[in-house]
Every structure is written in structure tokens, then in C-alpha cells.
Amino acid sequence: APVHKLYGAVRRAGGTITDCVISNNVDAFGHPCDVVGTAGTMTGCTLTDETPPERPLVAFVNPASANPVYPYDTPETAATNILDALNPQVDGLTVHLAAGAVHPAGGVIAIRRNVTLIGDGDRETTVVKGNGKGYVVYFYPTATNALVAGVTIRDGLCDSPNGNSFVDTCYTLGGGGNIRFDKAGTVSNCVITA
């Protein structure tokens, strides 16, 4: 079976994690931690303190990518989902979302570092889609200079702007319900809709 390497905090909230190495596992504040949560199962996994490999500060996402190859640093080797492109998160990383595509969030997009998630096309046709069960984007307090821009964010559950957050040139339709700011993060030039 293949071994998957996961970097950063891992939270189990259900499902199964199989045949993986979980490395450099830290919480939102940079403190080392074990896997968080008790739901779901883990099989054949190892926890290590391996440092994530150096990665370019640019990544691309295209759900129709025919050749996704880490570190996803060209449009030809784009990740098929946002979570893969963000792993591991490093300050200064810019993730480009293919224009005109619907990008399923695949769970909460937890932004823990100063990264940029940007749509490469029209904000109304480049979509980040939640599953209707919670936040689509969650800015942790450590993401003080993180940015999400140029996309429609939709199909979340509830919104919670608080603390030192910033929303600029966006509009909401039908109440939104997509973003949680935990005293950090900026959303600019976006459509936020239910």
C-alpha cells in the first residue's frame, strides 16, 4: 500500500486514515502535538517529527488536472484539490485556482500560515465550494497576513467575522455562511453566497 505523508496538524473527525506518515505535527500556534480527535480510525500510520521538504512558494489547483504531481508548481502538474496544494503550508505560499472551475473544498480549508489563495479568473465563475456542513475557510490566529481573493465562496454553514479580520470589495448573497476569522485573515474581491 502507498505511504502518504501528511504535514501539519491532523484532526480526526471521522473517516479513515490509512498507510500514512504524519510529520511535523503542530497545532495552530506552532506547538508540537499528536493527532487530535478520537472519531474515525487510523491504520498503518506512523507519527514522526520529520521536517516537510522545501517547497516552491507557488502552487496550482485544477479539478480537471490529468497529471497532479507534488509540489503542484506548474499548471501542467496542478493539484486536483485545494487541501493537497496547501500541504504543507508555509509563509509566502500562493495557491492559484484555475479560472472558471468549481473547486470542492474537501473539508474546511484551515489556513494556519500567511498564504494566499487566489482565483485566476472571474470571481463569479471561480468557485470554492463547501459541503454545507460547516465553514469553507477558517483563518487561524497565526494567519495574520493570509488572503483569499478573486473567488466565490459558497455552500458553508455559518459565518463569524470577529477579531482583526478584513473583508474588502466583496458582496454576499443569501446570507453566506462560509468563513471564520479567528483574529486573522483577509478576504478581498470575493462573492460570498449560501
PDB file of C-alpha atoms in Angstrom:
ATOM      1  CA  ALA A   1       0.000   0.000   0.000  1.00  0.00           C
ATOM      2  CA  PRO A   2       1.254   3.521  -0.693  1.00  0.00           C
ATOM      3  CA  VAL A   3       2.507   5.646   2.173  1.00  0.00           C
ATOM      4  CA  HIS A   4       1.012   9.134   2.306  1.00  0.00           C
ATOM      5  CA  LYS A   5       2.898  11.892   4.096  1.00  0.00           C
ATOM      6  CA  LEU A   6       0.777  14.427   5.954  1.00  0.00           C
ATOM      7  CA  TYR A   7       2.398  17.601   7.304  1.00  0.00           C
ATOM      8  CA  GLY A   8       0.875  19.901   9.882  1.00  0.00           C
ATOM      9  CA  ALA A   9      -1.918  19.370  12.387  1.00  0.00           C
ATOM     10  CA  VAL A  10      -4.183  16.418  11.730  1.00  0.00           C
ATOM     11  CA  ARG A  11      -7.654  16.350  13.239  1.00  0.00           C
ATOM     12  CA  ARG A  12      -9.729  13.198  13.109  1.00  0.00           C
ATOM     13  CA  ALA A  13     -13.436  13.906  12.942  1.00  0.00           C
ATOM     14  CA  GLY A  14     -14.495  10.693  11.280  1.00  0.00           C
ATOM     15  CA  GLY A  15     -13.447   8.586   8.351  1.00  0.00           C
ATOM     16  CA  THR A  16     -10.264   6.571   7.987  1.00  0.00           C
ATOM     17  CA  ILE A  17      -6.594   7.491   7.650  1.00  0.00           C
ATOM     18  CA  THR A  18      -4.590   4.571   6.217  1.00  0.00           C
ATOM     19  CA  ASP A  19      -0.908   3.851   5.491  1.00  0.00           C
ATOM     20  CA  CYS A  20       0.481   7.290   6.225  1.00  0.00           C
ATOM     21  CA  VAL A  21       3.352   9.096   7.897  1.00  0.00           C
ATOM     22  CA  ILE A  22       2.204  12.136   9.876  1.00  0.00           C
ATOM     23  CA  SER A  23       5.143  14.502  10.145  1.00  0.00           C
ATOM     24  CA  ASN A  24       5.919  17.805  11.833  1.00  0.00           C
ATOM     25  CA  ASN A  25       2.523  17.767  13.512  1.00  0.00           C
ATOM     26  CA  VAL A  26       1.837  21.120  15.175  1.00  0.00           C
ATOM     27  CA  ASP A  27      -1.256  22.895  16.420  1.00  0.00           C
ATOM     28  CA  ALA A  28      -2.473  26.275  15.170  1.00  0.00           C
ATOM     29  CA  PHE A  29       0.044  28.035  17.417  1.00  0.00           C
ATOM     30  CA  GLY A  30       3.070  26.053  16.244  1.00  0.00           C
ATOM     31  CA  HIS A  31       3.259  23.743  19.270  1.00  0.00           C
ATOM     32  CA  PRO A  32       4.017  20.058  18.645  1.00  0.00           C
ATOM     33  CA  CYS A  33       1.024  17.785  19.102  1.00  0.00           C
ATOM     34  CA  ASP A  34      -0.244  14.319  18.380  1.00  0.00           C
ATOM     35  CA  VAL A  35      -3.187  13.596  16.153  1.00  0.00           C
ATOM     36  CA  VAL A  36      -6.218  15.414  17.541  1.00  0.00           C
ATOM     37  CA  GLY A  37      -9.623  13.819  17.848  1.00  0.00           C
ATOM     38  CA  THR A  38     -10.963  10.380  18.521  1.00  0.00           C
ATOM     39  CA  ALA A  39     -13.507   9.770  15.767  1.00  0.00           C
ATOM     40  CA  GLY A  40     -12.610   7.609  12.805  1.00  0.00           C
ATOM     41  CA  THR A  41      -9.730   5.163  12.557  1.00  0.00           C
ATOM     42  CA  MET A  42      -6.032   5.178  11.743  1.00  0.00           C
ATOM     43  CA  THR A  43      -4.415   2.074  10.283  1.00  0.00           C
ATOM     44  CA  GLY A  44      -0.737   1.516   9.490  1.00  0.00           C
ATOM     45  CA  CYS A  45       0.236   5.113  10.318  1.00  0.00           C
ATOM     46  CA  THR A  46       3.417   6.429  11.903  1.00  0.00           C
ATOM     47  CA  LEU A  47       3.944   9.749  13.717  1.00  0.00           C
ATOM     48  CA  THR A  48       7.355  11.366  13.168  1.00  0.00           C
ATOM     49  CA  ASP A  49       8.988  14.773  13.583  1.00  0.00           C
ATOM     50  CA  GLU A  50      10.294  14.808  10.007  1.00  0.00           C
ATOM     51  CA  THR A  51      10.586  18.313   8.597  1.00  0.00           C
ATOM     52  CA  PRO A  52       8.476  18.977   5.494  1.00  0.00           C
ATOM     53  CA  PRO A  53      10.511  19.220   2.296  1.00  0.00           C
ATOM     54  CA  GLU A  54      11.364  22.643   0.905  1.00  0.00           C
ATOM     55  CA  ARG A  55       8.659  23.672  -1.469  1.00  0.00           C
ATOM     56  CA  PRO A  56       8.233  26.376  -4.085  1.00  0.00           C
ATOM     57  CA  LEU A  57       6.126  29.316  -2.970  1.00  0.00           C
ATOM     58  CA  VAL A  58       3.585  28.803  -5.757  1.00  0.00           C
ATOM     59  CA  ALA A  59       1.083  26.013  -6.359  1.00  0.00           C
ATOM     60  CA  PHE A  60      -1.763  25.498  -8.817  1.00  0.00           C
ATOM     61  CA  VAL A  61      -5.137  23.773  -8.453  1.00  0.00           C
ATOM     62  CA  ASN A  62      -7.323  22.490 -11.266  1.00  0.00           C
ATOM     63  CA  PRO A  63     -10.009  19.873 -10.504  1.00  0.00           C
ATOM     64  CA  ALA A  64      -9.558  18.569 -14.080  1.00  0.00           C
ATOM     65  CA  SER A  65      -5.769  18.148 -13.786  1.00  0.00           C
ATOM     66  CA  ALA A  66      -4.669  14.984 -15.593  1.00  0.00           C
ATOM     67  CA  ASN A  67      -1.188  14.922 -14.044  1.00  0.00           C
ATOM     68  CA  PRO A  68      -1.185  16.112 -10.408  1.00  0.00           C
ATOM     69  CA  VAL A  69       2.418  15.985  -9.170  1.00  0.00           C
ATOM     70  CA  TYR A  70       3.660  17.467  -5.881  1.00  0.00           C
ATOM     71  CA  PRO A  71       4.646  20.294  -5.375  1.00  0.00           C
ATOM     72  CA  TYR A  72       1.994  21.303  -7.966  1.00  0.00           C
ATOM     73  CA  ASP A  73       4.132  24.262  -9.037  1.00  0.00           C
ATOM     74  CA  THR A  74       3.052  24.452 -12.692  1.00  0.00           C
ATOM     75  CA  PRO A  75      -0.407  24.470 -14.303  1.00  0.00           C
ATOM     76  CA  GLU A  76       0.543  21.166 -16.019  1.00  0.00           C
ATOM     77  CA  THR A  77       1.172  19.461 -12.652  1.00  0.00           C
ATOM     78  CA  ALA A  78      -1.657  21.179 -10.742  1.00  0.00           C
ATOM     79  CA  ALA A  79      -3.241  19.547  -7.715  1.00  0.00           C
ATOM     80  CA  THR A  80      -6.832  18.428  -8.164  1.00  0.00           C
ATOM     81  CA  ASN A  81      -7.877  19.935  -4.812  1.00  0.00           C
ATOM     82  CA  ILE A  82      -7.053  22.875  -2.579  1.00  0.00           C
ATOM     83  CA  LEU A  83      -6.094  20.868   0.508  1.00  0.00           C
ATOM     84  CA  ASP A  84      -3.334  18.988  -1.347  1.00  0.00           C
ATOM     85  CA  ALA A  85      -1.940  22.240  -2.777  1.00  0.00           C
ATOM     86  CA  LEU A  86      -1.796  23.805   0.695  1.00  0.00           C
ATOM     87  CA  ASN A  87       0.061  20.848   2.280  1.00  0.00           C
ATOM     88  CA  PRO A  88       2.452  21.754   3.813  1.00  0.00           C
ATOM     89  CA  GLN A  89       1.545  25.373   4.471  1.00  0.00           C
ATOM     90  CA  VAL A  90       4.483  27.773   4.527  1.00  0.00           C
ATOM     91  CA  ASP A  91       4.502  31.540   4.860  1.00  0.00           C
ATOM     92  CA  GLY A  92       4.500  33.208   1.460  1.00  0.00           C
ATOM     93  CA  LEU A  93       2.818  30.343  -0.435  1.00  0.00           C
ATOM     94  CA  THR A  94       0.445  31.462  -3.210  1.00  0.00           C
ATOM     95  CA  VAL A  95      -2.104  28.925  -4.452  1.00  0.00           C
ATOM     96  CA  HIS A  96      -3.695  29.719  -7.831  1.00  0.00           C
ATOM     97  CA  LEU A  97      -7.173  28.328  -8.516  1.00  0.00           C
ATOM     98  CA  ALA A  98      -7.980  27.547 -12.155  1.00  0.00           C
ATOM     99  CA  ALA A  99     -10.333  30.056 -13.737  1.00  0.00           C
ATOM    100  CA  GLY A 100     -13.943  29.069 -14.311  1.00  0.00           C
ATOM    101  CA  ALA A 101     -13.724  25.883 -12.223  1.00  0.00           C
ATOM    102  CA  VAL A 102     -15.664  24.693  -9.193  1.00  0.00           C
ATOM    103  CA  HIS A 103     -13.120  23.744  -6.523  1.00  0.00           C
ATOM    104  CA  PRO A 104     -14.689  21.477  -3.860  1.00  0.00           C
ATOM    105  CA  ALA A 105     -13.175  22.445  -0.508  1.00  0.00           C
ATOM    106  CA  GLY A 106     -12.906  18.781   0.541  1.00  0.00           C
ATOM    107  CA  GLY A 107     -13.445  19.815   4.162  1.00  0.00           C
ATOM    108  CA  VAL A 108     -12.582  23.008   5.970  1.00  0.00           C
ATOM    109  CA  ILE A 109      -9.766  24.937   4.310  1.00  0.00           C
ATOM    110  CA  ALA A 110      -7.828  25.634   7.506  1.00  0.00           C
ATOM    111  CA  ILE A 111      -5.401  28.484   6.850  1.00  0.00           C
ATOM    112  CA  ARG A 112      -2.722  28.451   9.550  1.00  0.00           C
ATOM    113  CA  ARG A 113       0.068  30.374   7.833  1.00  0.00           C
ATOM    114  CA  ASN A 114       0.416  33.557   5.785  1.00  0.00           C
ATOM    115  CA  VAL A 115      -0.686  32.077   2.465  1.00  0.00           C
ATOM    116  CA  THR A 116      -2.640  33.499  -0.471  1.00  0.00           C
ATOM    117  CA  LEU A 117      -5.464  31.582  -2.141  1.00  0.00           C
ATOM    118  CA  ILE A 118      -6.365  33.383  -5.362  1.00  0.00           C
ATOM    119  CA  GLY A 119      -8.722  32.766  -8.240  1.00  0.00           C
ATOM    120  CA  ASP A 120      -7.079  33.182 -11.640  1.00  0.00           C
ATOM    121  CA  GLY A 121     -10.280  34.290 -13.382  1.00  0.00           C
ATOM    122  CA  ASP A 122     -13.605  35.980 -12.794  1.00  0.00           C
ATOM    123  CA  ARG A 123     -14.567  35.905  -9.113  1.00  0.00           C
ATOM    124  CA  GLU A 124     -18.095  34.828 -10.045  1.00  0.00           C
ATOM    125  CA  THR A 125     -17.079  31.733 -12.023  1.00  0.00           C
ATOM    126  CA  THR A 126     -14.068  30.559  -9.993  1.00  0.00           C
ATOM    127  CA  VAL A 127     -15.809  28.863  -7.075  1.00  0.00           C
ATOM    128  CA  VAL A 128     -14.649  27.393  -3.756  1.00  0.00           C
ATOM    129  CA  LYS A 129     -17.489  25.081  -2.729  1.00  0.00           C
ATOM    130  CA  GLY A 130     -18.126  23.786   0.784  1.00  0.00           C
ATOM    131  CA  ASN A 131     -20.166  20.757   1.756  1.00  0.00           C
ATOM    132  CA  GLY A 132     -22.942  22.661   3.545  1.00  0.00           C
ATOM    133  CA  LYS A 133     -21.899  21.323   6.956  1.00  0.00           C
ATOM    134  CA  GLY A 134     -19.524  23.974   8.322  1.00  0.00           C
ATOM    135  CA  TYR A 135     -17.085  26.692   7.428  1.00  0.00           C
ATOM    136  CA  VAL A 136     -15.491  26.605   4.000  1.00  0.00           C
ATOM    137  CA  VAL A 137     -12.482  28.739   5.037  1.00  0.00           C
ATOM    138  CA  TYR A 138     -11.136  29.082   8.585  1.00  0.00           C
ATOM    139  CA  PHE A 139      -8.389  31.643   9.287  1.00  0.00           C
ATOM    140  CA  TYR A 140      -6.403  30.657  12.393  1.00  0.00           C
ATOM    141  CA  PRO A 141      -4.851  33.400  14.580  1.00  0.00           C
ATOM    142  CA  THR A 142      -1.421  32.546  13.117  1.00  0.00           C
ATOM    143  CA  ALA A 143      -2.603  33.571   9.608  1.00  0.00           C
ATOM    144  CA  THR A 144      -2.326  37.313  10.223  1.00  0.00           C
ATOM    145  CA  ASN A 145      -1.355  38.144   6.623  1.00  0.00           C
ATOM    146  CA  ALA A 146      -3.305  35.395   4.853  1.00  0.00           C
ATOM    147  CA  LEU A 147      -5.509  36.334   1.902  1.00  0.00           C
ATOM    148  CA  VAL A 148      -8.342  34.731  -0.065  1.00  0.00           C
ATOM    149  CA  ALA A 149      -9.177  36.729  -3.202  1.00  0.00           C
ATOM    150  CA  GLY A 150     -10.973  36.607  -6.532  1.00  0.00           C
ATOM    151  CA  VAL A 151     -13.358  33.702  -5.914  1.00  0.00           C
ATOM    152  CA  THR A 152     -16.934  32.865  -4.995  1.00  0.00           C
ATOM    153  CA  ILE A 153     -17.111  31.076  -1.635  1.00  0.00           C
ATOM    154  CA  ARG A 154     -20.318  29.101  -1.220  1.00  0.00           C
ATOM    155  CA  ASP A 155     -22.166  26.252   0.484  1.00  0.00           C
ATOM    156  CA  GLY A 156     -20.925  26.826   4.028  1.00  0.00           C
ATOM    157  CA  LEU A 157     -22.951  26.711   7.233  1.00  0.00           C
ATOM    158  CA  CYS A 158     -22.330  29.912   9.212  1.00  0.00           C
ATOM    159  CA  ASP A 159     -20.071  32.951   9.184  1.00  0.00           C
ATOM    160  CA  SER A 160     -18.232  34.515  12.098  1.00  0.00           C
ATOM    161  CA  PRO A 161     -16.229  37.649  11.344  1.00  0.00           C
ATOM    162  CA  ASN A 162     -14.549  38.675  14.585  1.00  0.00           C
ATOM    163  CA  GLY A 163     -11.279  39.990  15.866  1.00  0.00           C
ATOM    164  CA  ASN A 164      -8.775  41.538  13.477  1.00  0.00           C
ATOM    165  CA  SER A 165     -10.263  40.383  10.174  1.00  0.00           C
ATOM    166  CA  PHE A 166     -10.745  42.329   6.974  1.00  0.00           C
ATOM    167  CA  VAL A 167     -13.279  41.927   4.177  1.00  0.00           C
ATOM    168  CA  ASP A 168     -12.848  44.196   1.130  1.00  0.00           C
ATOM    169  CA  THR A 169     -14.794  44.638  -2.145  1.00  0.00           C
ATOM    170  CA  CYS A 170     -16.906  41.546  -1.543  1.00  0.00           C
ATOM    171  CA  TYR A 171     -20.621  41.050  -1.687  1.00  0.00           C
ATOM    172  CA  THR A 172     -22.865  38.489  -0.057  1.00  0.00           C
ATOM    173  CA  LEU A 173     -25.942  36.757  -1.445  1.00  0.00           C
ATOM    174  CA  GLY A 174     -28.461  34.863   0.661  1.00  0.00           C
ATOM    175  CA  GLY A 175     -26.569  35.136   3.945  1.00  0.00           C
ATOM    176  CA  GLY A 176     -23.318  33.428   3.053  1.00  0.00           C
ATOM    177  CA  GLY A 177     -22.132  31.092   5.764  1.00  0.00           C
ATOM    178  CA  ASN A 178     -18.650  30.301   4.692  1.00  0.00           C
ATOM    179  CA  ILE A 179     -15.802  31.932   6.588  1.00  0.00           C
ATOM    180  CA  ARG A 180     -14.495  32.022  10.128  1.00  0.00           C
ATOM    181  CA  PHE A 181     -11.956  34.655  11.062  1.00  0.00           C
ATOM    182  CA  ASP A 182     -10.116  33.937  14.310  1.00  0.00           C
ATOM    183  CA  LYS A 183      -8.492  37.368  14.675  1.00  0.00           C
ATOM    184  CA  ALA A 184      -6.661  36.974  11.367  1.00  0.00           C
ATOM    185  CA  GLY A 185      -7.112  36.810   7.615  1.00  0.00           C
ATOM    186  CA  THR A 186      -8.333  38.961   4.753  1.00  0.00           C
ATOM    187  CA  VAL A 187     -10.957  38.231   2.107  1.00  0.00           C
ATOM    188  CA  SER A 188     -10.898  40.546  -0.920  1.00  0.00           C
ATOM    189  CA  ASN A 189     -12.764  40.811  -4.223  1.00  0.00           C
ATOM    190  CA  CYS A 190     -14.962  37.793  -3.483  1.00  0.00           C
ATOM    191  CA  VAL A 191     -18.595  36.736  -3.683  1.00  0.00           C
ATOM    192  CA  ILE A 192     -19.836  35.026  -0.515  1.00  0.00           C
ATOM    193  CA  THR A 193     -23.079  33.130  -1.010  1.00  0.00           C
ATOM    194  CA  ALA A 194     -25.190  30.381   0.505  1.00  0.00           C
TER     195      ALA A 194
END
